[in-house]
């Protein structure tokens, strides 16, 4: 059974940093594109970043480019999102999603999410 | 960027009704389209990928169709557990983009 478990969310001040993790199990982690999607409470879904199975190719939304960095440790079956220079508008629930073997994909499975609040 | 426009933004329906949600892409995306269901305080759940392929475990009352720019999600007979918000997503090119959502209410 595919399982994705996010962690690392919390309250952080504007300009601060946070690192999210997504622990994966139940599938061959290194074979699949992984994605981060966020959702402001009460609003829609926003794709923010994807990373190839090998970790050598990354993609970012303009809203986070230069501030967020996606990475993965295939030996630990874990996906990461390093978030720097956080802003109030980054406040959201952050979900990780499992893609496919293609470079761009839908998300077949999702974690339960981790909440990030940026406030002074 | 490819814009995804869903309609309606909300609808009211009854158990047993047939429900259709539409999604329009600002440019052609072939069949690189997915549909998701999200219930309050829960993570999204994949329903349909490649415009018409049913995700494993999803009931057959859900179906998807379309190609190019116009797509539909149909629920053939609405069940109580189907009241939720539905999102379309294009994955033809980065940045991946979602529609604004359709809330299905009683």
mmCIF file of C-alpha atoms in Angstrom:
data_model
loop_
_atom_site.group_PDB
_atom_site.id
_atom_site.type_symbol
_atom_site.label_atom_id
_atom_site.label_comp_id
_atom_site.label_asym_id
_atom_site.label_seq_id
_atom_site.Cartn_x
_atom_site.Cartn_y
_atom_site.Cartn_z
ATOM 1 C CA UNK A 1 0.000 0.000 0.000
ATOM 2 C CA UNK A 2 1.325 3.419 -0.989
ATOM 3 C CA UNK A 3 1.787 5.711 1.998
ATOM 4 C CA UNK A 4 3.010 9.285 2.076
ATOM 5 C CA UNK A 5 3.501 11.051 5.387
ATOM 6 C CA UNK A 6 4.418 14.728 5.506
ATOM 7 C CA UNK A 7 6.032 16.428 8.469
ATOM 8 C CA UNK A 8 7.898 19.567 9.367
ATOM 9 C CA UNK A 9 5.151 22.146 9.193
ATOM 10 C CA UNK A 10 4.575 24.747 11.870
ATOM 11 C CA UNK A 11 4.536 28.417 12.734
ATOM 12 C CA UNK A 12 7.405 30.517 11.398
ATOM 13 C CA UNK A 13 8.039 34.244 11.201
ATOM 14 C CA UNK A 14 8.166 36.091 7.887
ATOM 15 C CA UNK A 15 11.614 35.742 6.391
ATOM 16 C CA UNK A 16 12.196 32.492 8.212
ATOM 17 C CA UNK A 17 12.890 28.996 6.939
ATOM 18 C CA UNK A 18 11.318 25.592 7.258
ATOM 19 C CA UNK A 19 12.051 22.160 5.810
ATOM 20 C CA UNK A 20 9.209 19.823 5.014
ATOM 21 C CA UNK A 21 9.657 16.073 4.663
ATOM 22 C CA UNK A 22 7.538 13.431 2.989
ATOM 23 C CA UNK A 23 8.273 9.839 3.984
ATOM 24 C CA UNK A 24 7.213 7.356 1.334
ATOM 25 C CA UNK A 25 6.537 3.638 1.533
ATOM 26 C CA UNK A 26 4.823 0.893 -0.410
ATOM 27 C CA UNK A 27 6.376 1.602 -3.799
ATOM 28 C CA UNK A 28 9.721 1.903 -5.538
ATOM 29 C CA UNK A 29 10.355 5.502 -4.528
ATOM 30 C CA UNK A 30 13.296 6.230 -6.844
ATOM 31 C CA UNK A 31 11.256 5.333 -9.948
ATOM 32 C CA UNK A 32 8.636 8.042 -9.598
ATOM 33 C CA UNK A 33 8.322 11.771 -10.019
ATOM 34 C CA UNK A 34 7.316 13.388 -6.745
ATOM 35 C CA UNK A 35 5.432 16.646 -6.369
ATOM 36 C CA UNK A 36 4.546 19.273 -3.781
ATOM 37 C CA UNK A 37 1.140 20.948 -3.956
ATOM 38 C CA UNK A 38 -0.192 23.525 -1.517
ATOM 39 C CA UNK A 39 -3.597 24.811 -0.560
ATOM 40 C CA UNK A 40 -4.400 28.027 1.234
ATOM 41 C CA UNK A 41 -7.219 27.300 3.705
ATOM 42 C CA UNK A 42 -10.545 27.615 1.924
ATOM 43 C CA UNK A 43 -8.906 28.031 -1.505
ATOM 44 C CA UNK A 44 -7.890 25.838 -4.417
ATOM 45 C CA UNK A 45 -4.871 23.672 -5.160
ATOM 46 C CA UNK A 46 -1.568 25.142 -6.325
ATOM 47 C CA UNK A 47 1.257 23.063 -7.795
ATOM 48 C CA UNK A 48 4.584 24.337 -6.507
ATOM 49 C CA UNK A 49 7.339 21.848 -7.358
ATOM 50 C CA UNK A 50 8.197 18.486 -8.880
ATOM 51 C CA UNK A 51 11.358 16.403 -8.962
ATOM 52 C CA UNK A 52 12.398 13.532 -11.177
ATOM 53 C CA UNK A 53 12.963 10.045 -9.816
ATOM 54 C CA UNK A 54 16.722 10.421 -9.823
ATOM 55 C CA UNK A 55 16.535 13.894 -8.358
ATOM 56 C CA UNK A 56 18.490 15.451 -11.216
ATOM 57 C CA UNK A 57 15.627 17.490 -12.678
ATOM 58 C CA UNK A 58 13.459 19.915 -10.744
ATOM 59 C CA UNK A 59 10.595 22.230 -11.604
ATOM 60 C CA UNK A 60 9.147 25.172 -9.682
ATOM 61 C CA UNK A 61 6.201 27.503 -9.794
ATOM 62 C CA UNK A 62 7.158 31.134 -10.289
ATOM 63 C CA UNK A 63 5.650 31.929 -6.881
ATOM 64 C CA UNK A 64 8.361 29.931 -5.088
ATOM 65 C CA UNK A 65 11.262 29.909 -7.536
ATOM 66 C CA UNK A 66 14.470 31.074 -5.904
ATOM 67 C CA UNK A 67 13.059 30.615 -2.399
ATOM 68 C CA UNK A 68 12.086 26.937 -2.242
ATOM 69 C CA UNK A 69 14.252 23.932 -3.076
ATOM 70 C CA UNK A 70 12.933 20.434 -3.673
ATOM 71 C CA UNK A 71 15.176 17.425 -3.132
ATOM 72 C CA UNK A 72 14.955 13.739 -2.396
ATOM 73 C CA UNK A 73 16.979 11.057 -0.669
ATOM 74 C CA UNK A 74 16.183 7.827 -2.442
ATOM 75 C CA UNK A 75 18.154 5.822 0.120
ATOM 76 C CA UNK A 76 15.709 7.057 2.760
ATOM 77 C CA UNK A 77 12.586 7.106 0.550
ATOM 78 C CA UNK A 78 12.067 10.707 1.554
ATOM 79 C CA UNK A 79 11.130 13.859 -0.331
ATOM 80 C CA UNK A 80 12.022 17.308 1.001
ATOM 81 C CA UNK A 81 11.002 20.904 0.483
ATOM 82 C CA UNK A 82 13.373 23.533 1.851
ATOM 83 C CA UNK A 83 11.464 26.784 2.207
ATOM 84 C CA UNK A 84 13.430 30.011 2.712
ATOM 85 C CA UNK A 85 12.429 33.677 2.834
ATOM 86 C CA UNK A 86 8.921 32.672 3.837
ATOM 87 C CA UNK A 87 6.085 35.130 3.332
ATOM 88 C CA UNK A 88 2.592 35.404 4.768
ATOM 89 C CA UNK A 89 1.208 34.228 1.432
ATOM 90 C CA UNK A 90 3.076 30.928 1.837
ATOM 91 C CA UNK A 91 0.673 30.029 4.636
ATOM 92 C CA UNK A 92 -1.024 26.861 3.441
ATOM 93 C CA UNK A 93 -1.419 23.131 3.803
ATOM 94 C CA UNK A 94 1.397 21.426 1.925
ATOM 95 C CA UNK A 95 0.812 18.034 0.326
ATOM 96 C CA UNK A 96 3.263 15.679 -1.317
ATOM 97 C CA UNK A 97 2.087 13.531 -4.180
ATOM 98 C CA UNK A 98 3.358 10.485 -6.032
ATOM 99 C CA UNK A 99 3.552 10.867 -9.781
ATOM 100 C CA UNK A 100 4.470 8.464 -12.506
ATOM 101 C CA UNK A 101 7.638 7.482 -14.303
ATOM 102 C CA UNK A 102 7.082 10.239 -16.835
ATOM 103 C CA UNK A 103 8.750 13.622 -16.376
ATOM 104 C CA UNK A 104 5.384 15.257 -15.791
ATOM 105 C CA UNK A 105 2.463 13.530 -14.193
ATOM 106 C CA UNK A 106 -0.758 13.599 -12.233
ATOM 107 C CA UNK A 107 -0.633 12.615 -8.581
ATOM 108 C CA UNK A 108 -1.985 9.129 -8.007
ATOM 109 C CA UNK A 109 -1.504 9.236 -4.241
ATOM 110 C CA UNK A 110 -1.333 12.059 -1.725
ATOM 111 C CA UNK A 111 -0.134 12.485 1.830
ATOM 112 C CA UNK A 112 -2.342 13.899 4.558
ATOM 113 C CA UNK A 113 -0.595 17.280 4.432
ATOM 114 C CA UNK A 114 1.375 19.437 6.820
ATOM 115 C CA UNK A 115 0.314 22.966 7.744
ATOM 116 C CA UNK A 116 2.687 25.892 7.403
ATOM 117 C CA UNK A 117 1.754 29.197 9.024
ATOM 118 C CA UNK A 118 3.856 32.283 8.369
ATOM 119 C CA UNK A 119 3.100 35.027 10.835
ATOM 120 C CA UNK A 120 4.787 37.378 13.261
ATOM 121 C CA UNK B 1 1.048 29.066 -18.526
ATOM 122 C CA UNK B 2 -2.025 26.986 -19.326
ATOM 123 C CA UNK B 3 -5.147 28.267 -17.595
ATOM 124 C CA UNK B 4 -7.769 25.748 -16.494
ATOM 125 C CA UNK B 5 -11.341 26.991 -16.148
ATOM 126 C CA UNK B 6 -13.925 24.838 -14.398
ATOM 127 C CA UNK B 7 -17.644 25.295 -14.487
ATOM 128 C CA UNK B 8 -19.799 25.581 -12.597
ATOM 129 C CA UNK B 9 -17.963 26.720 -9.463
ATOM 130 C CA UNK B 10 -20.677 25.072 -7.395
ATOM 131 C CA UNK B 11 -23.804 23.049 -7.957
ATOM 132 C CA UNK B 12 -26.634 21.599 -5.959
ATOM 133 C CA UNK B 13 -27.765 18.067 -6.651
ATOM 134 C CA UNK B 14 -29.600 15.176 -5.058
ATOM 135 C CA UNK B 15 -28.659 11.588 -4.469
ATOM 136 C CA UNK B 16 -29.194 9.653 -7.664
ATOM 137 C CA UNK B 17 -28.734 12.664 -9.940
ATOM 138 C CA UNK B 18 -26.378 12.639 -12.904
ATOM 139 C CA UNK B 19 -23.760 15.364 -12.458
ATOM 140 C CA UNK B 20 -21.458 16.828 -15.098
ATOM 141 C CA UNK B 21 -18.540 19.176 -14.443
ATOM 142 C CA UNK B 22 -16.625 20.810 -17.254
ATOM 143 C CA UNK B 23 -13.030 21.923 -17.504
ATOM 144 C CA UNK B 24 -11.576 24.026 -20.310
ATOM 145 C CA UNK B 25 -7.875 24.508 -21.018
ATOM 146 C CA UNK B 26 -6.566 27.753 -22.490
ATOM 147 C CA UNK B 27 -4.648 25.737 -25.076
ATOM 148 C CA UNK B 28 -4.651 22.160 -26.296
ATOM 149 C CA UNK B 29 -3.410 19.590 -23.806
ATOM 150 C CA UNK B 30 -4.254 16.378 -25.690
ATOM 151 C CA UNK B 31 -5.560 14.070 -22.938
ATOM 152 C CA UNK B 32 -3.077 15.115 -20.255
ATOM 153 C CA UNK B 33 -5.802 15.843 -17.752
ATOM 154 C CA UNK B 34 -6.611 14.514 -14.292
ATOM 155 C CA UNK B 35 -9.579 14.896 -11.949
ATOM 156 C CA UNK B 36 -9.434 14.904 -8.164
ATOM 157 C CA UNK B 37 -12.009 14.784 -5.378
ATOM 158 C CA UNK B 38 -11.445 16.595 -2.108
ATOM 159 C CA UNK B 39 -13.575 16.406 1.006
ATOM 160 C CA UNK B 40 -13.350 19.007 3.780
ATOM 161 C CA UNK B 41 -10.169 18.781 5.847
ATOM 162 C CA UNK B 42 -8.915 15.870 3.731
ATOM 163 C CA UNK B 43 -6.213 15.451 1.106
ATOM 164 C CA UNK B 44 -7.235 15.307 -2.546
ATOM 165 C CA UNK B 45 -7.927 11.891 -4.022
ATOM 166 C CA UNK B 46 -7.180 10.910 -7.591
ATOM 167 C CA UNK B 47 -10.230 9.902 -9.639
ATOM 168 C CA UNK B 48 -9.303 10.075 -13.323
ATOM 169 C CA UNK B 49 -6.057 10.450 -15.278
ATOM 170 C CA UNK B 50 -5.341 10.710 -18.990
ATOM 171 C CA UNK B 51 -8.767 12.348 -19.300
ATOM 172 C CA UNK B 52 -10.715 9.099 -19.127
ATOM 173 C CA UNK B 53 -8.749 6.433 -17.244
ATOM 174 C CA UNK B 54 -10.222 5.490 -13.903
ATOM 175 C CA UNK B 55 -7.798 5.400 -10.988
ATOM 176 C CA UNK B 56 -7.683 2.001 -9.317
ATOM 177 C CA UNK B 57 -10.374 1.624 -6.676
ATOM 178 C CA UNK B 58 -12.552 4.478 -7.907
ATOM 179 C CA UNK B 59 -16.222 3.543 -8.447
ATOM 180 C CA UNK B 60 -17.355 3.141 -12.032
ATOM 181 C CA UNK B 61 -20.044 5.820 -11.623
ATOM 182 C CA UNK B 62 -17.206 8.299 -12.198
ATOM 183 C CA UNK B 63 -16.152 8.842 -15.788
ATOM 184 C CA UNK B 64 -14.114 11.365 -17.722
ATOM 185 C CA UNK B 65 -14.061 12.411 -21.338
ATOM 186 C CA UNK B 66 -12.593 14.976 -23.689
ATOM 187 C CA UNK B 67 -9.397 15.918 -25.443
ATOM 188 C CA UNK B 68 -7.713 19.050 -26.644
ATOM 189 C CA UNK B 69 -9.275 21.887 -24.652
ATOM 190 C CA UNK B 70 -12.638 20.630 -23.416
ATOM 191 C CA UNK B 71 -13.145 17.969 -20.774
ATOM 192 C CA UNK B 72 -15.926 16.637 -18.593
ATOM 193 C CA UNK B 73 -16.223 14.680 -15.376
ATOM 194 C CA UNK B 74 -19.506 12.814 -15.001
ATOM 195 C CA UNK B 75 -20.950 11.146 -11.938
ATOM 196 C CA UNK B 76 -23.687 8.891 -13.278
ATOM 197 C CA UNK B 77 -25.663 8.514 -10.047
ATOM 198 C CA UNK B 78 -24.602 10.786 -7.215
ATOM 199 C CA UNK B 79 -24.058 9.059 -3.892
ATOM 200 C CA UNK B 80 -23.957 10.653 -0.414
ATOM 201 C CA UNK B 81 -20.183 10.191 -0.223
ATOM 202 C CA UNK B 82 -19.704 12.118 -3.487
ATOM 203 C CA UNK B 83 -20.522 15.496 -1.986
ATOM 204 C CA UNK B 84 -17.140 17.175 -2.222
ATOM 205 C CA UNK B 85 -15.085 19.607 -4.273
ATOM 206 C CA UNK B 86 -13.693 18.443 -7.601
ATOM 207 C CA UNK B 87 -10.587 19.792 -9.346
ATOM 208 C CA UNK B 88 -9.196 19.278 -12.809
ATOM 209 C CA UNK B 89 -5.447 19.450 -13.466
ATOM 210 C CA UNK B 90 -3.441 19.692 -16.649
ATOM 211 C CA UNK B 91 -0.067 17.960 -16.796
ATOM 212 C CA UNK B 92 0.723 18.620 -20.432
ATOM 213 C CA UNK B 93 3.452 21.083 -19.514
ATOM 214 C CA UNK B 94 5.034 22.828 -16.562
ATOM 215 C CA UNK B 95 3.832 24.677 -14.662
ATOM 216 C CA UNK B 96 1.188 22.123 -13.849
ATOM 217 C CA UNK B 97 -2.076 23.971 -13.238
ATOM 218 C CA UNK B 98 -5.384 23.234 -11.547
ATOM 219 C CA UNK B 99 -8.871 24.440 -12.201
ATOM 220 C CA UNK B 100 -10.563 26.547 -9.544
ATOM 221 C CA UNK B 101 -12.722 23.699 -8.276
ATOM 222 C CA UNK B 102 -16.395 22.725 -8.358
ATOM 223 C CA UNK B 103 -18.198 22.232 -5.082
ATOM 224 C CA UNK B 104 -20.967 19.639 -5.271
ATOM 225 C CA UNK B 105 -23.561 20.255 -2.565
ATOM 226 C CA UNK B 106 -26.938 18.920 -1.610
#
